[in-house]
Each structure stands twice: as C-alpha cells, then as structure tokens.
Tab-separated table of C-alpha atoms and ligand atoms in Angstrom:
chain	number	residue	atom	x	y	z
A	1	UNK	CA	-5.999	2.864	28.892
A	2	UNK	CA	-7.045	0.359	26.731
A	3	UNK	CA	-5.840	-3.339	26.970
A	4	UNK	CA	-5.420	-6.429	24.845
A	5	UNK	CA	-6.538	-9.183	26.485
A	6	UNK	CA	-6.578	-13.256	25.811
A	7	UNK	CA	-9.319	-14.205	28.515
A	8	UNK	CA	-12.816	-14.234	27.593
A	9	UNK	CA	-14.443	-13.933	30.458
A	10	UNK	CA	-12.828	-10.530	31.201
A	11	UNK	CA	-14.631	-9.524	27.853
A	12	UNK	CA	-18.342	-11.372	28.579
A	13	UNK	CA	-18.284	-9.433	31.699
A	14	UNK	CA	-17.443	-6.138	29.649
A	15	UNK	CA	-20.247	-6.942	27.008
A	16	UNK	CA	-23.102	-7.691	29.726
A	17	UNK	CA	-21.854	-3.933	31.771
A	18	UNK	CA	-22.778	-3.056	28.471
A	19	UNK	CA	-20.034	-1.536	27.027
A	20	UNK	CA	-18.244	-2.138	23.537
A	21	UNK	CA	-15.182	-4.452	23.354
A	22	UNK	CA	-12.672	-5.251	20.357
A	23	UNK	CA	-13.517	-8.591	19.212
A	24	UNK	CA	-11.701	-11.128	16.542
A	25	UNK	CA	-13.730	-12.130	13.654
A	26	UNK	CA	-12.696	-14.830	10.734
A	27	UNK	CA	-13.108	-10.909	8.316
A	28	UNK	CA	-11.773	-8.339	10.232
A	29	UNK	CA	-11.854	-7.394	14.225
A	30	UNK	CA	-15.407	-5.992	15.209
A	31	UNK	CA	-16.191	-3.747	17.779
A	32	UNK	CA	-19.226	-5.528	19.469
A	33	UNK	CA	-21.984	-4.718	22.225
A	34	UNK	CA	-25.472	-6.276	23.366
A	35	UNK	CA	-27.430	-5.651	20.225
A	36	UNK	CA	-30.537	-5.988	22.483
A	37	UNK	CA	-29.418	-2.770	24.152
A	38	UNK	CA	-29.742	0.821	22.778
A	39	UNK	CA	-27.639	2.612	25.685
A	40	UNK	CA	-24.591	0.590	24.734
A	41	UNK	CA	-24.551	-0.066	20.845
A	42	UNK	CA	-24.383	3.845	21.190
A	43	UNK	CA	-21.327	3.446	22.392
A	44	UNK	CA	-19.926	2.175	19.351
A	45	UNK	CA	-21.313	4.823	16.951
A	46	UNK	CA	-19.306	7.503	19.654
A	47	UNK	CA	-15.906	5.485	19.412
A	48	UNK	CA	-16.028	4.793	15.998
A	49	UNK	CA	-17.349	7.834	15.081
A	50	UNK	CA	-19.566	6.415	12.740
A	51	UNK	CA	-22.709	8.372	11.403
A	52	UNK	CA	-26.057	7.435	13.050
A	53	UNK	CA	-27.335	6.346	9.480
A	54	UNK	CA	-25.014	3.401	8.722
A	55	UNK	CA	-26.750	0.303	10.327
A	56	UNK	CA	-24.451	-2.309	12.072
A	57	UNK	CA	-24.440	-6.340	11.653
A	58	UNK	CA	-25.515	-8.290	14.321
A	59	UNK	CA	-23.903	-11.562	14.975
A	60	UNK	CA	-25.250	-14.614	16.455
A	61	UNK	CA	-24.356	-17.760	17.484
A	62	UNK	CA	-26.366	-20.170	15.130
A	63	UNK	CA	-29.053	-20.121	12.693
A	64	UNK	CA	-31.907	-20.656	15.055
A	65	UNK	CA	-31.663	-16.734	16.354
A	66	UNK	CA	-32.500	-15.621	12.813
A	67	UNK	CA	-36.139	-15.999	13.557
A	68	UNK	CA	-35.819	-14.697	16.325
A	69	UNK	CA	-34.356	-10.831	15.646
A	70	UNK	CA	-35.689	-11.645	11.312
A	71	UNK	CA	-38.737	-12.656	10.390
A	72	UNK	CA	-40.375	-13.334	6.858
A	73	UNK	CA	-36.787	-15.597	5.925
A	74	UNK	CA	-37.088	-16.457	2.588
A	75	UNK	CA	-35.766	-20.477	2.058
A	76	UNK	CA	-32.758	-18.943	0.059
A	77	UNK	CA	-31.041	-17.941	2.913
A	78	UNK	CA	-31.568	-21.080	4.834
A	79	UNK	CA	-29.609	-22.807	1.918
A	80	UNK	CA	-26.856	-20.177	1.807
A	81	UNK	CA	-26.706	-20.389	5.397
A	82	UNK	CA	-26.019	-24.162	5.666
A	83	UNK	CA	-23.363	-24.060	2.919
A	84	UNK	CA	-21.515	-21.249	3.955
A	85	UNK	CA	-22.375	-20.170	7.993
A	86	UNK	CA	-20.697	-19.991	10.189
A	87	UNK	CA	-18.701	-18.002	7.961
A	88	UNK	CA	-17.783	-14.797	6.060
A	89	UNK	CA	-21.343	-13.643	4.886
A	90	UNK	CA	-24.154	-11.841	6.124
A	91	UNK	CA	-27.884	-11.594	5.478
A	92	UNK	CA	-29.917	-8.648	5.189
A	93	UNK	CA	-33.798	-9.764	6.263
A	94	UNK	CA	-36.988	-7.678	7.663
A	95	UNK	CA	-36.541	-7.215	11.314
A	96	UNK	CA	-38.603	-7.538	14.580
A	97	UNK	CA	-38.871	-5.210	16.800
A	98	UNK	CA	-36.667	-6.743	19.364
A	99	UNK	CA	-33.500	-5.565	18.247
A	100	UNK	CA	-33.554	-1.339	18.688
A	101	UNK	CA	-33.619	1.091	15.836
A	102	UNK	CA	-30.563	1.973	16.906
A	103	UNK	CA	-28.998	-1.394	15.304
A	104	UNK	CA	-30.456	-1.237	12.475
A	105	UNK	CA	-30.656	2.807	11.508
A	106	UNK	CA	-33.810	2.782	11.777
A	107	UNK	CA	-34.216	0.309	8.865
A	108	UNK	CA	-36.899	-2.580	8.805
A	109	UNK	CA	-33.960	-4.565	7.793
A	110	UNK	CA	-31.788	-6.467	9.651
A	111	UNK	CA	-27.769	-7.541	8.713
A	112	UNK	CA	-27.317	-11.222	10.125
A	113	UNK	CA	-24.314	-13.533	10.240
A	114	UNK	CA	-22.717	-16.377	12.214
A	115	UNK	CA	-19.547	-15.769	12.384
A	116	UNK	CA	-16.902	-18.723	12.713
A	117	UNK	CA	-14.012	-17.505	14.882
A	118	UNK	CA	-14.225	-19.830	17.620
A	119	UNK	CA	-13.181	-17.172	20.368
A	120	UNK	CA	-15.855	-15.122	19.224
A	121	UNK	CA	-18.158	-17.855	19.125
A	122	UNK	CA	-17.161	-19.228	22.562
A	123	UNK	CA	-18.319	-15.216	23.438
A	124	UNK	CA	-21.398	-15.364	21.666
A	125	UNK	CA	-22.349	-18.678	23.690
A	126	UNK	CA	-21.043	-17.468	26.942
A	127	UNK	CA	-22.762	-13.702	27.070
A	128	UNK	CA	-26.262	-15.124	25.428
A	129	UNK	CA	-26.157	-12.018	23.337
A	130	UNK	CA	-26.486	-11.506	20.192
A	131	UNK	CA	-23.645	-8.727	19.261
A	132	UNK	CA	-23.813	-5.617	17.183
A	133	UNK	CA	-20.448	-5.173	15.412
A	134	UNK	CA	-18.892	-2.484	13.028
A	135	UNK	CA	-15.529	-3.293	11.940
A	136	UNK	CA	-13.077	-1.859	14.522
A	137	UNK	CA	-11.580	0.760	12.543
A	138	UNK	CA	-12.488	4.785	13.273
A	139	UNK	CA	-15.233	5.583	10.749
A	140	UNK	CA	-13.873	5.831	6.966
A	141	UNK	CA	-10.618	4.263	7.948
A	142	UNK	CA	-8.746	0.714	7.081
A	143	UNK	CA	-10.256	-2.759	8.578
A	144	UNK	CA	-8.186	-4.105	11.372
A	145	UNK	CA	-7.013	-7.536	10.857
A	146	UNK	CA	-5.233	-8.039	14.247
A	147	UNK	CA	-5.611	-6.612	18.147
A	148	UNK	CA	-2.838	-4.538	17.592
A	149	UNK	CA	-4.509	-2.516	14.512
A	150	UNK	CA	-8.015	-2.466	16.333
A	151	UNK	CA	-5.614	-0.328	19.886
A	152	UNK	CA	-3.828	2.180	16.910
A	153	UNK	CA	-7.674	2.592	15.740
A	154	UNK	CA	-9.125	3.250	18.933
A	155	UNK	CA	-6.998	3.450	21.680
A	156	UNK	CA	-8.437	5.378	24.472
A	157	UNK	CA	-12.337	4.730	22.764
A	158	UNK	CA	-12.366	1.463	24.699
A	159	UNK	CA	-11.645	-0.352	27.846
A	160	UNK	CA	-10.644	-4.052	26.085
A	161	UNK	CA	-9.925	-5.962	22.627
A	162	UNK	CA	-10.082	-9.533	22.844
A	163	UNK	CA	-7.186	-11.070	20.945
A	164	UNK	CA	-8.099	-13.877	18.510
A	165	UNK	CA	-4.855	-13.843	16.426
A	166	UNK	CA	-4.750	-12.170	12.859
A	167	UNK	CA	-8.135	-12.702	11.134
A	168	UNK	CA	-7.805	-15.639	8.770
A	169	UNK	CA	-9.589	-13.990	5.777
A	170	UNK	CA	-8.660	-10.604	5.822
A	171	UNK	CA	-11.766	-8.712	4.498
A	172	UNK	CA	-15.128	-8.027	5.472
A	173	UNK	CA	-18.016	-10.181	4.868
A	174	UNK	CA	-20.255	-10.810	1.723
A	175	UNK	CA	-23.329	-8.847	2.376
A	176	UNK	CA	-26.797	-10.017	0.587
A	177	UNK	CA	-30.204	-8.974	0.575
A	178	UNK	CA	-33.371	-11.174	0.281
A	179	UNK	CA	-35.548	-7.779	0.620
A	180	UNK	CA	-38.264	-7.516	-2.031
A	181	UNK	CA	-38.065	-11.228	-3.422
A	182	UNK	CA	-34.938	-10.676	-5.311
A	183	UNK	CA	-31.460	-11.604	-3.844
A	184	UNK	CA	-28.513	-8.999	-4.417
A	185	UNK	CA	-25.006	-8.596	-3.321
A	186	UNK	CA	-24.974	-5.159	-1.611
A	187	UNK	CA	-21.087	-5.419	-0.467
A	188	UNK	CA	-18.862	-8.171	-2.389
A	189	UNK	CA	-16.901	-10.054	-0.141
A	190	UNK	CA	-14.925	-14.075	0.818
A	191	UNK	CA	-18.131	-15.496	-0.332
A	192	UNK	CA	-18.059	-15.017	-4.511
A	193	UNK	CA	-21.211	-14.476	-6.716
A	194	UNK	CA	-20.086	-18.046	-7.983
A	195	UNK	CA	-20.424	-19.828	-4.452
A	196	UNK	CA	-23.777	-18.266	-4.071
A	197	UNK	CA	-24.890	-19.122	-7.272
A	198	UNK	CA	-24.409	-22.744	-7.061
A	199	UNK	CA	-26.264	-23.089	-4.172
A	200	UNK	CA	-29.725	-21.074	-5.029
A	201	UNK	CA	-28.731	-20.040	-8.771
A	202	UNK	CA	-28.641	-17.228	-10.884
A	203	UNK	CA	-28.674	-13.707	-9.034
A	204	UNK	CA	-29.188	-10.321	-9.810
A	205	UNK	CA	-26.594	-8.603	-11.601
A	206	UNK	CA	-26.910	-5.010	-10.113
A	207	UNK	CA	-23.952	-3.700	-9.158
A	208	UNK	CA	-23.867	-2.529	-5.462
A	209	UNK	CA	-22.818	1.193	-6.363
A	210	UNK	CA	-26.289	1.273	-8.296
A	211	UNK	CA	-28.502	-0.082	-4.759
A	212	UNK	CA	-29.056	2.354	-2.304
A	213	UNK	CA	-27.282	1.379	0.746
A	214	UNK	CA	-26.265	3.169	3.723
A	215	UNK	CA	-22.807	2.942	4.326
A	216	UNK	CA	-22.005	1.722	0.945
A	217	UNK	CA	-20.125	5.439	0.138
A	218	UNK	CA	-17.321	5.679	-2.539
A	219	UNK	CA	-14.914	6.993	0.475
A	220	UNK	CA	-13.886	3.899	2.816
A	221	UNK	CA	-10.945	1.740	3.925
A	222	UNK	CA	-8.796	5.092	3.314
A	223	UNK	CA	-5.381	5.390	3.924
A	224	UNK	CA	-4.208	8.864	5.523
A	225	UNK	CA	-1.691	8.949	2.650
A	226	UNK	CA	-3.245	9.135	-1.003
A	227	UNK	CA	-3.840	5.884	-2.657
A	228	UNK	CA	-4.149	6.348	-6.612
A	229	UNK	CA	-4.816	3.209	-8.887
A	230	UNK	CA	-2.440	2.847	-11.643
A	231	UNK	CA	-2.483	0.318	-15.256
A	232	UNK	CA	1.161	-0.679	-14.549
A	233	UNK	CA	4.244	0.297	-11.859
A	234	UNK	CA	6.219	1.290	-14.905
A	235	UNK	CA	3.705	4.628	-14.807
A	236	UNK	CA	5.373	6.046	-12.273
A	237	UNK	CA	8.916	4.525	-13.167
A	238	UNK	CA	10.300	7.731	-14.490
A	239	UNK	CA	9.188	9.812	-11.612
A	240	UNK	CA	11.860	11.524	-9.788
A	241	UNK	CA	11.693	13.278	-6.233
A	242	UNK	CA	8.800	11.621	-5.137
A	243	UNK	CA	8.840	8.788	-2.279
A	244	UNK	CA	6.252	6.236	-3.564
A	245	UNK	CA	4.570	3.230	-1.918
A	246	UNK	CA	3.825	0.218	-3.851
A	247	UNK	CA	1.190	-2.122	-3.064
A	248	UNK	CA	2.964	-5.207	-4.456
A	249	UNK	CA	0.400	-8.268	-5.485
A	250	UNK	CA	3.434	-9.988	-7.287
A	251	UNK	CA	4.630	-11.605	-3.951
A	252	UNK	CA	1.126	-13.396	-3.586
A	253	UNK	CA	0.284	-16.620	-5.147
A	254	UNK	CA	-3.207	-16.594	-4.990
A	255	UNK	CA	-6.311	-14.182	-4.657
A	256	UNK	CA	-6.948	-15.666	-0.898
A	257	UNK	CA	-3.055	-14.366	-0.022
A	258	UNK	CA	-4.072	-11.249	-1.094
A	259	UNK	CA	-7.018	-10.473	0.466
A	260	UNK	CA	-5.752	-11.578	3.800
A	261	UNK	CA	-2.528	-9.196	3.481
A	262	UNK	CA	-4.326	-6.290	1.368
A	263	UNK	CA	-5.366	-4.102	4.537
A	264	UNK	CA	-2.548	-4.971	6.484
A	265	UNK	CA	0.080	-4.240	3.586
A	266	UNK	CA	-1.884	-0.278	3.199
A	267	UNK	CA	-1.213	0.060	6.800
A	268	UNK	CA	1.796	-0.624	6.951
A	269	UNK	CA	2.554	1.550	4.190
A	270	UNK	CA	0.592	4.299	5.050
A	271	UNK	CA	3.032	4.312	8.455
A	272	UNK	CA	6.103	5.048	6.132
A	273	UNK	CA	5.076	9.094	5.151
A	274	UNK	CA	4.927	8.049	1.613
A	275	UNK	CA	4.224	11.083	-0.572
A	276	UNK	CA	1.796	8.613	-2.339
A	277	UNK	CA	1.069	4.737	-2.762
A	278	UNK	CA	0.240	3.194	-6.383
A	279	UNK	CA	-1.908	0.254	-6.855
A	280	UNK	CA	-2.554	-1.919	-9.889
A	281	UNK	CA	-5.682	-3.551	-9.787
A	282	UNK	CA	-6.071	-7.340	-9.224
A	283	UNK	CA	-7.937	-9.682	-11.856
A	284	UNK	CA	-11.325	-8.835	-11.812
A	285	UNK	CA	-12.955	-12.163	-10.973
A	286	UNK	CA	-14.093	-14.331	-8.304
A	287	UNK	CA	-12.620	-12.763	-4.769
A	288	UNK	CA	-10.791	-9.723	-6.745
A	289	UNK	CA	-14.212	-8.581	-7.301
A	290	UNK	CA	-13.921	-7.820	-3.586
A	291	UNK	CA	-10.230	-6.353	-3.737
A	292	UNK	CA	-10.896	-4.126	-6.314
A	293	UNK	CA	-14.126	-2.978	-4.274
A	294	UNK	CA	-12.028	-2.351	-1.475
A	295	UNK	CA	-9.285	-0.730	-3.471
A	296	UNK	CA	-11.712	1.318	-5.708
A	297	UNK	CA	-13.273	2.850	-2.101
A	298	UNK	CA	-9.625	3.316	-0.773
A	299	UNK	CA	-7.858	5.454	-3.403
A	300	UNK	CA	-8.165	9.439	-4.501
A	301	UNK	CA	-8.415	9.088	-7.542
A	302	UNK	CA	-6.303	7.054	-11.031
A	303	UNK	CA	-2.798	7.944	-12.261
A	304	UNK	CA	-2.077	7.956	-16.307
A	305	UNK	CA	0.149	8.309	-18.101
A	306	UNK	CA	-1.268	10.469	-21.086
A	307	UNK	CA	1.103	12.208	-24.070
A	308	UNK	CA	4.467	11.487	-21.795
A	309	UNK	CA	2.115	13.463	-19.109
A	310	UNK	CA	1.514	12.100	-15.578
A	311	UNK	CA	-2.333	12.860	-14.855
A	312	UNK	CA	-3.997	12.066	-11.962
A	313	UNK	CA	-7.848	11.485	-12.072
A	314	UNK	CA	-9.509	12.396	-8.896
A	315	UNK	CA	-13.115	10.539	-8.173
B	1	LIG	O1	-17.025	-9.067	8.032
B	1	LIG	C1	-17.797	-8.203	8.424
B	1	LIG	O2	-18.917	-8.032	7.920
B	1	LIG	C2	-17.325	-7.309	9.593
B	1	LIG	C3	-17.152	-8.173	10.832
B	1	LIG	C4	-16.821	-7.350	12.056
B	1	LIG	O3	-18.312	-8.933	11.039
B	1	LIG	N1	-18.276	-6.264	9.820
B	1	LIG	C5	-18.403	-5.178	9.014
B	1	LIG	O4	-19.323	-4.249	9.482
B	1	LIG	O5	-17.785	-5.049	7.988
B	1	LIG	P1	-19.432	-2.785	8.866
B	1	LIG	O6	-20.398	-2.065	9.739
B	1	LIG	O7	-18.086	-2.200	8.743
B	1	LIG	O8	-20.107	-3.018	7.484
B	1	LIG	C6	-21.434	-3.506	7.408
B	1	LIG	C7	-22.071	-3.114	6.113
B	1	LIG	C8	-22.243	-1.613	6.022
B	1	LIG	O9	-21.949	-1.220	4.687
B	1	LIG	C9	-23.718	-1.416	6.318
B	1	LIG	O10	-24.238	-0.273	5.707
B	1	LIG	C10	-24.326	-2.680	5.761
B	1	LIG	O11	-23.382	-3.691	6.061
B	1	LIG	N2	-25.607	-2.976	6.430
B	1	LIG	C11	-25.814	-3.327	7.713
B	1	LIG	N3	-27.126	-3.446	7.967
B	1	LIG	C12	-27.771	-3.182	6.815
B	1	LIG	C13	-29.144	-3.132	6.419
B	1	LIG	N4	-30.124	-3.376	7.278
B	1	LIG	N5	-29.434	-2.805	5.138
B	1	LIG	C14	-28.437	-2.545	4.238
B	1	LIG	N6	-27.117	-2.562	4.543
B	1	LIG	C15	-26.794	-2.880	5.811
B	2	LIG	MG1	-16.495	-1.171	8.093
C-alpha cells in the first residue's frame, strides 16, 4: 500500500534501494529516482506509464553538478541560473555520458534544474543523487500539486510520497534550450519570456508547438471529463439538461492565484461527474502564456456559439 510520509530519511533510504518515491517540488510533486541508475528510473516510466520516448528532468542540488551530467554550457544559462535557480525552470544542455540513455530518451540532451523546495533539497543533499523526476501524475493526466493528488495518481505504483505541503507555484517548470546556439522556450512556464529576457535579452520567438519536442503532444494535463474552451460563460447560459463545470478565474486576483489553483480546481471538478467543464481563457500575457498552454493541452476541443447554434470544435 502506498504511504504518505513526513520523514526524509524513510524516503533517502527508498531512493538509494533504488526505487521511485513521490517527492514535493516548488511546480508540481515529482516522482524521482537515482538518475545515475537505469534499473530504477525504469521504474518510473512503468508507474507512470509514460512512453519510453519522453525524456525526464533531472534535478540537482546546485549549479556546480551541471558540468558534471552537461557539458558545452553556454554562459546564458549560468546567468539565468543565478537569477532564477533554485527555482521553477529548467535547462536543456548536451549531455555526458554519465547519466543513462534511459534519462534522457536517448537524446544528447539533458533537462537540468535546481529545484527550491527545501524538503526536496534537504533530499537531494542527503541521498548525493542527482534525481530523475516526471511529474507524479499517470502519463497524459493532471499535475499533482499536493501528496494526496500524487496517492489518487498512483496508488499502488509506489511504496512512499514524501509530503512537502501543497506546491507553492502550482505548474510545471519553464523549460529552455541552449541547443544549437539559439535559446528557446520549449514548455512556457513560472519563469515568463519577460524574466528571461532581461537577464540575457531578446529570445527566439518560435512557438513551442512549432519545435520538435518529445513529450510536448497537444493531449496532456487531461481531465477524465471533457474540458472545452469557451469566449464567455454566457455560451452555455441557455443550455438546459446538461450538468456543467465551470472553471471560475473570477475568484482570483492575480495570474500567480491562478496558476497555483488551476490543476487543483480541474481535479476537483473532474471528481463531480460533470457532463462537461467550460473554460474561458486567461489574458494571454506574462504567466497566462503558461495557463493557456496548459489549458489549450487539457481540453477536447472549443464551444461556439454560431447562428443561435451550440458547436463544439474538436482539435
Ligand atoms: O516543474 C517541473 O518541471 C516538474 C517537476 C517535477 O520538476 N517536472 C515535469 O516533468 O514537469 P515532466 O516530465 O512532466 O515534463 C518535462 C518536460 C517534458 O515535456 C519533456 O519532454 C521535456 O521536459 N524534456 C525533458 N528532457 C528533454 C530534452 N532532453 N529535450 C527536450 N525536452 C526535454
Ligand atoms: Mg508532466
């Protein structure tokens, strides 16, 4: 059965048997082995169910163990790194052969970040080990932002999840490449295209749907129930018979609120047997670049209203 637990040790212990535990990040929970060890970052492909080709981010304890599992580190990210790590963003770098293929799909590329949750940090000291970490959700699924998400996500797939509180930022981490002399965003996240740019400048523009990157499908963070993104709620005012969810940014005073509540809020609705949820989009700026993105990969489809005529759009 698996257990929520507060003590660290109990989970250093787990990591160097080399199995996967639930771990709290300052994003979203993780589920994190020894990166240094094919036989058990296997493990967290099987529980998550995640495809083989979708390489995981490794997380270390400070900046000097980039040179160690990256090498060729352009100056770029040692300026990024100093303004914004430990925190909510993660580097993609050529890799050395000491972390397995397994980590990294196979890539020559390595995903890098310190994260800043100071039990996972305390881990990442006490273990030595630099930890490969999906978020903790099964493949395709919502984000966990607390312990008790990670057990409804994978109860049974693990022995422990350490418990580090509800994650104090809500979604996943920015994720930018320094690959072929030209930095890009390949996964918007906390960390805006504005915070990066006034530290190293103007970046590429490409969108991340237009990079090829594994794991960057248009089907993630889904709901079981069908999400569709709507203009307005007064759409689907005059529908009748229908139980509908509403994903309500109103109650939030800032962007920050609703990141940090927008995966928990779809969970909880998604528990209530809606017939569907509606979404308006947020403001597309700044963090909602990052909302959107993670509402965009979450729904079926649009709902609009066209002649009087409810019409749903699938993707
Ligand atoms: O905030 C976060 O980043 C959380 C916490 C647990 O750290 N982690 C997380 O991991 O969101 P995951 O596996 O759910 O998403 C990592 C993303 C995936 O889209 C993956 O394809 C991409 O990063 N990625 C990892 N390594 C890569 C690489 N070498 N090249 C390109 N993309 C990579
Ligand atoms: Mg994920």
């Amino acid at each position: 059965m698996t257990k929520i637990i507060t003590d660290i040790n109990i989970a250093v212990k787990e990591i160097k048997k080399g199995n996967a535990v639930g771990i709290p990040t300052e994003t979203v929970y993780g589920l994190g082995a020894n990166a240094l060890d094919k036989n058990t970052v296997i493990k967290i492909f099987e529980a998550k169910d995640r495809p083989k080709f979708n390489p995981l981010i490794v997380h270390v304890r400070s900046i000097d163990c980039f040179t160690k599992y990256g090498k060729n580190i352009p100056e770029n990210v040692y300026k990024l790194a100093d303004a914004y790590s430990p925190g909510p963003i993660t580097f993609i770098v050529q890799k050395t052969n000491v972390i397995p293929d397994i980590v990294t799909a196979g890539n020559t590329s390595i995903a890098l970040r310190i994260p800043s949750h100071p039990v996972l940090m305390t881990l990442l000291s006490e273990s030595g080990l630099p930890l490969a970490a999906p978020s903790a959700n099964r493949s395709g699924r919502i984000s966990p932002t607390s312990a008790k998400e990670v057990l409804e996500e994978l109860s049974g797939k693990i022995e422990y999840i350490l418990d580090g509180g509800k994650c104090s930022v809500g979604i996943e981490s920015t994720v930018v490449t320094f690959l072929e002399n030209d930095v890009k965003i390949l996964r918007h996240g906390f960390i805006t295209r504005k915070d990066i740019e006034k530290v190293i400048g103007k970046i590429s523009n490409a969108t991340p749907e237009k990079i090829i990157s594994p794991g960057q499908s248009k089907n993630h963070y889904a709901p079981s129930t069908p999400l569709y993104l709507i203009e307005s709620y007064d759409i689907v005012n005059s529908i009748k018979n229908k139980r509908i969810g509403y994903l309500d940014w109103q109650k939030y005073k800032t962007l920050k609120e609703i990141a940090l509540n927008l995966f928990e809020d779809l969970r909880k609705l998604d528990k209530n047997k809606y017939d569907f949820i509606v979404s308006e989009k947020v403001e597309e700026s700044g963090l909602g670049v990052a909302i959107n993105d993670r509402l965009e990969k979450a729904c079926r489809g649009r709902m609009k209203m066209i002649s009087n005529e409810l019409i749903v759009i699938k993707k």
